[in-house]
Short mmCIF file of C-alpha atoms in Angstrom, two decimals:
data_model
loop_
_atom_site.label_atom_id
_atom_site.label_comp_id
_atom_site.label_asym_id
_atom_site.label_seq_id
_atom_site.Cartn_x
_atom_site.Cartn_y
_atom_site.Cartn_z
CA MET A 1 98.49 157.56 125.77
CA ILE A 2 94.94 156.61 126.76
CA CYS A 3 96.25 153.60 128.70
CA PHE A 4 98.91 155.76 130.33
CA PHE A 5 96.38 158.21 131.74
CA VAL A 6 93.93 155.46 132.70
CA PHE A 7 96.77 153.87 134.65
CA LEU A 8 97.42 157.15 136.50
CA TRP A 9 93.71 157.56 137.21
CA MET A 10 93.46 154.10 138.76
CA ILE A 11 96.68 154.63 140.72
CA LYS A 12 95.21 157.79 142.19
CA LYS A 13 91.90 156.06 142.93
CA LEU A 14 93.69 153.36 144.93
CA SER A 15 96.15 155.68 146.68
CA GLU A 16 93.84 156.37 149.63
CA ARG A 17 92.99 152.72 150.09
CA TYR A 18 96.61 151.59 150.11
CA GLN A 19 97.94 154.76 151.72
CA TYR A 20 100.73 155.64 149.31
CA SER A 21 101.81 158.91 147.69
CA TYR A 22 100.29 159.51 144.26
CA SER A 23 102.64 162.43 143.63
CA ILE A 24 105.58 160.07 143.09
CA PHE A 25 104.07 159.28 139.69
CA THR A 26 102.78 162.71 138.66
CA GLN A 27 105.97 164.55 139.56
CA ASN A 28 108.02 162.19 137.39
CA ILE A 29 105.49 161.46 134.66
CA LEU A 30 107.89 162.33 131.82
CA TRP A 31 110.61 160.00 133.11
CA TYR A 32 108.15 157.13 133.52
CA PHE A 33 106.91 157.66 129.99
CA LEU A 34 110.40 157.80 128.49
CA SER A 35 111.70 154.78 130.42
CA VAL A 36 108.76 152.61 129.36
CA PHE A 37 108.71 153.91 125.78
CA ILE A 38 112.43 153.67 125.05
CA PHE A 39 113.25 150.33 126.63
CA SER A 40 110.09 148.55 125.48
CA ARG A 41 110.90 149.66 121.93
CA VAL A 42 114.60 148.74 122.16
CA PHE A 43 113.92 145.21 123.37
CA TYR A 44 111.17 144.72 120.80
CA ILE A 45 113.77 145.53 118.13
CA ILE A 46 116.22 143.08 119.74
CA ALA A 47 113.60 140.32 119.79
CA ASN A 48 112.79 140.96 116.12
CA TRP A 49 116.33 141.64 115.01
CA THR A 50 116.14 139.34 111.98
CA GLU A 51 113.65 141.74 110.40
CA LEU A 52 114.56 145.10 111.92
CA LYS A 53 118.35 144.86 111.54
CA TYR A 54 117.99 146.31 108.05
CA ILE A 55 116.76 149.67 109.35
CA GLN A 56 119.16 152.31 108.04
CA ASN A 57 117.76 155.47 109.58
CA PRO A 58 118.36 155.54 113.40
CA PHE A 59 115.21 157.62 113.89
CA GLU A 60 113.14 154.68 112.63
CA PHE A 61 114.02 152.79 115.79
CA PHE A 62 111.74 155.09 117.76
CA PHE A 63 109.65 157.03 115.23
CA MET A 64 108.23 153.99 113.50
CA ASN A 65 105.08 153.06 111.64
CA ASP A 66 104.46 149.68 113.28
CA PHE A 67 103.94 150.91 116.90
CA ASP A 68 105.22 147.62 118.31
CA PHE A 69 106.72 147.43 121.80
CA SER A 70 107.85 144.74 124.22
CA LEU A 71 105.24 144.50 126.99
CA ILE A 72 107.53 142.60 129.35
CA TRP A 73 110.40 145.07 129.09
CA GLY A 74 108.05 148.01 129.43
CA ILE A 75 106.91 146.59 132.76
CA ILE A 76 110.46 145.75 133.84
CA TRP A 77 111.75 149.27 133.24
CA PHE A 78 108.71 150.83 134.88
CA PHE A 79 109.57 148.93 138.05
CA ALA A 80 113.28 149.66 137.65
CA PHE A 81 112.64 153.41 137.66
CA LEU A 82 110.06 153.12 140.46
CA THR A 83 112.47 151.09 142.61
CA LEU A 84 115.19 153.71 142.08
CA GLN A 85 112.79 156.45 143.15
CA LEU A 86 111.70 154.59 146.25
CA LYS A 87 115.29 154.03 147.31
CA VAL A 88 115.91 157.77 147.09
CA ARG A 89 112.74 158.47 149.06
CA LYS A 90 113.57 155.62 151.49
CA GLU A 91 110.18 153.99 150.96
CA LYS A 92 109.24 150.38 150.40
CA LEU A 93 107.85 148.91 147.18
CA GLU A 94 105.32 146.88 149.16
CA GLN A 95 103.42 150.06 149.98
CA TYR A 96 102.70 150.72 146.29
CA ILE A 97 102.69 147.33 144.65
CA ASP A 98 99.08 146.22 145.19
CA GLY A 99 97.66 149.38 143.65
CA ILE A 100 100.09 149.12 140.74
CA ALA A 101 99.19 145.48 140.06
CA ILE A 102 95.45 146.22 139.94
CA SER A 103 96.04 149.24 137.69
CA PHE A 104 98.18 147.18 135.32
CA LEU A 105 95.37 144.67 134.86
CA LEU A 106 92.98 147.41 133.78
CA VAL A 107 95.54 148.87 131.38
CA LEU A 108 96.25 145.45 129.85
CA ALA A 109 92.55 144.95 129.14
CA LEU A 110 92.38 148.29 127.34
CA GLY A 111 95.76 147.94 125.65
CA TYR A 112 95.04 144.59 124.04
CA LEU A 113 91.69 145.86 122.79
CA TRP A 114 93.52 148.73 121.12
CA ALA A 115 96.11 146.26 119.75
CA LEU A 116 93.24 144.54 117.94
CA LEU A 117 92.35 147.80 116.20
CA GLY A 118 95.99 148.60 115.42
CA TRP A 119 96.94 145.06 114.33
CA GLN A 120 99.93 144.89 116.70
CA VAL A 121 98.72 141.62 118.25
CA TYR A 122 97.14 138.79 116.30
CA GLY A 123 96.81 135.04 116.50
CA LYS A 124 97.52 132.21 114.12
CA GLU A 125 95.29 129.83 112.22
CA THR A 126 93.16 127.67 114.52
CA HIS A 127 89.84 125.83 114.29
CA PHE A 128 87.98 126.70 117.49
CA TRP A 129 85.04 128.38 115.65
CA ILE A 130 85.88 131.72 117.28
CA GLU A 131 88.35 132.89 114.64
CA ILE A 132 88.23 136.31 112.97
CA LEU A 133 89.17 137.26 109.41
CA TYR A 134 91.18 140.37 108.59
CA THR A 135 90.04 141.74 105.23
CA HIS A 136 91.33 145.32 105.29
CA SER A 137 93.54 146.01 102.30
CA PHE A 138 96.25 147.70 104.41
CA THR A 139 96.46 145.15 107.20
CA PRO A 140 100.03 143.92 107.90
CA ILE A 141 98.72 140.55 109.09
CA PRO A 142 100.07 137.86 106.72
CA TYR A 143 97.23 135.37 107.15
CA GLN A 144 94.59 135.11 104.42
CA VAL A 145 92.36 132.87 106.53
CA ALA A 146 90.44 133.39 109.79
CA ILE A 147 92.82 133.36 112.76
CA PHE A 148 92.64 133.08 116.55
CA PRO A 149 91.32 136.35 118.11
CA LEU A 150 94.27 136.66 120.49
CA PRO A 151 93.90 140.36 121.44
CA ILE A 152 90.20 139.89 122.18
CA VAL A 153 90.92 136.88 124.38
CA TYR A 154 93.67 138.75 126.21
CA SER A 155 91.43 141.78 126.74
CA ILE A 156 88.56 139.71 128.14
CA ILE A 157 90.78 137.65 130.46
CA PHE A 158 92.66 140.64 131.85
CA PHE A 159 89.43 142.56 132.39
CA ILE A 160 88.03 139.59 134.34
CA LEU A 161 91.24 139.43 136.39
CA PHE A 162 91.00 143.17 137.02
CA CYS A 163 87.41 142.84 138.28
CA ILE A 164 88.39 139.96 140.55
CA SER A 165 91.47 141.76 141.92
CA TYR A 166 89.64 145.04 142.43
CA SER A 167 86.79 143.26 144.23
CA LEU A 168 89.20 141.33 146.42
CA SER A 169 90.99 144.57 147.30
CA LEU A 170 87.79 145.70 149.01
CA PHE A 171 87.80 142.71 151.35
CA VAL A 172 91.32 141.25 151.51
CA HIS A 173 93.32 143.27 154.02
CA LEU A 174 96.70 141.68 153.45
CA ARG A 175 99.33 143.91 151.89
CA SER A 176 101.35 142.35 149.02
CA LEU A 177 99.08 139.31 148.65
CA LEU A 178 97.15 140.70 145.69
CA TRP A 179 100.23 141.76 143.76
CA TYR A 180 101.79 138.32 144.01
CA LEU A 181 98.59 136.71 142.78
CA SER A 182 98.01 139.36 140.10
CA PHE A 183 101.43 139.09 138.51
CA ILE A 184 101.42 135.30 138.70
CA SER A 185 98.07 135.42 136.87
CA ILE A 186 99.38 137.88 134.25
CA ALA A 187 102.48 135.77 133.60
CA SER A 188 100.44 132.56 133.42
CA VAL A 189 98.00 134.03 130.88
CA LEU A 190 100.86 135.28 128.70
CA LEU A 191 102.70 131.97 128.95
CA ILE A 192 99.68 129.97 127.80
CA PHE A 193 98.18 132.18 125.11
CA GLU A 194 101.42 133.26 123.44
CA PHE A 195 101.37 129.77 121.91
CA PHE A 196 98.49 131.09 119.80
CA SER A 197 100.40 134.18 118.66
CA GLY A 198 100.90 134.61 114.95
CA LYS A 199 104.09 136.64 115.46
CA TYR A 200 107.59 135.27 115.84
CA ASP A 201 110.84 136.57 117.33
CA ILE A 202 114.46 135.42 117.46
CA PHE A 203 113.67 133.12 120.40
CA SER A 204 110.61 131.39 118.94
CA GLN A 205 112.52 130.77 115.71
CA THR A 206 115.11 128.70 117.54
CA LEU A 207 113.19 127.60 120.63
CA TRP A 208 109.54 126.67 121.09
CA ILE A 209 108.76 129.80 123.13
CA ASN A 210 109.20 133.54 122.56
CA MET A 211 110.71 136.32 124.70
CA THR A 212 107.43 137.04 126.47
CA GLN A 213 107.03 133.40 127.49
CA ILE A 214 110.61 133.15 128.74
CA PHE A 215 110.15 136.07 131.09
CA SER A 216 106.68 134.81 132.05
CA ILE A 217 108.23 131.54 133.26
CA ILE A 218 110.86 133.47 135.21
CA ALA A 219 108.17 135.71 136.73
CA ILE A 220 105.98 132.75 137.75
CA VAL A 221 108.91 131.02 139.46
CA ILE A 222 110.07 134.18 141.28
CA PHE A 223 106.63 135.37 142.41
CA THR A 224 105.52 131.89 143.48
CA TYR A 225 108.68 131.46 145.51
CA LYS A 226 108.28 134.95 147.03
CA LEU A 227 104.66 134.23 147.91
CA PHE A 228 105.58 130.94 149.55
CA GLN A 229 108.49 132.58 151.36
CA ALA A 230 106.28 135.44 152.61
CA TYR A 231 103.68 132.99 153.85
CA ARG A 232 106.25 130.81 155.63
CA SER A 233 107.89 133.80 157.31
CA GLY A 234 104.58 135.33 158.33
CA GLU A 235 105.34 138.49 156.35
CA ILE A 236 101.86 138.63 154.80
CA LYS A 237 100.16 138.29 158.18
CA GLU A 238 102.45 140.87 159.75
CA ASN A 239 101.62 143.38 157.00
CA THR A 240 97.89 143.22 157.62
CA ILE A 241 96.32 146.62 157.11
CA ILE A 242 92.84 148.08 157.27
CA LEU A 243 91.81 149.30 153.83
CA LYS A 244 89.63 152.35 153.41
#
């Protein structure tokens, strides 16, 4: 919930600079929350079906004690609902996307820090001399040795990317450029550091990558192609705007 409201605060802060309507989010705040909550939980269950298929009570699918969600599918369904709204309002996604990308980076930095405290994200055994040891008696983490501090690394990297993107937004006056670069960066970080994750899903058990990495690869390919295509067509130059 903290991340949700921080996201809205940053969206509002950037609305004047990028000249988009902040009310599109506040007037539909319940639907955004439900779409992200439900689908991120559903696809987390699908990815971890080998363990969660034994759930007998349907309410446990949503009212659970592990608080685990699929980050990728949460983002996908956020954009799915936003795209549907924009079509109804006959507006373009490009008008909103830069502010959303910067806001997501801030939320990711906070979210992964909270995932450290809640044990939802953790690494595996490594020997880089930066490992941390979980000693709490109720921790669900199966490792008895010091492991890679994955949520801390994620939080630091995404906060650095947020600072860079936010600073660039003050000087770079090209609409859509920052969102391409931001999401390519997010996908690249997830692709690389998920190899240090101590958690497994149905994909990583049969392949050498998990669900997050699969969609990260797809995102990198799509956004890189879109960026190249926009540059070749002159779309980025044509969409030059003066930021406030």
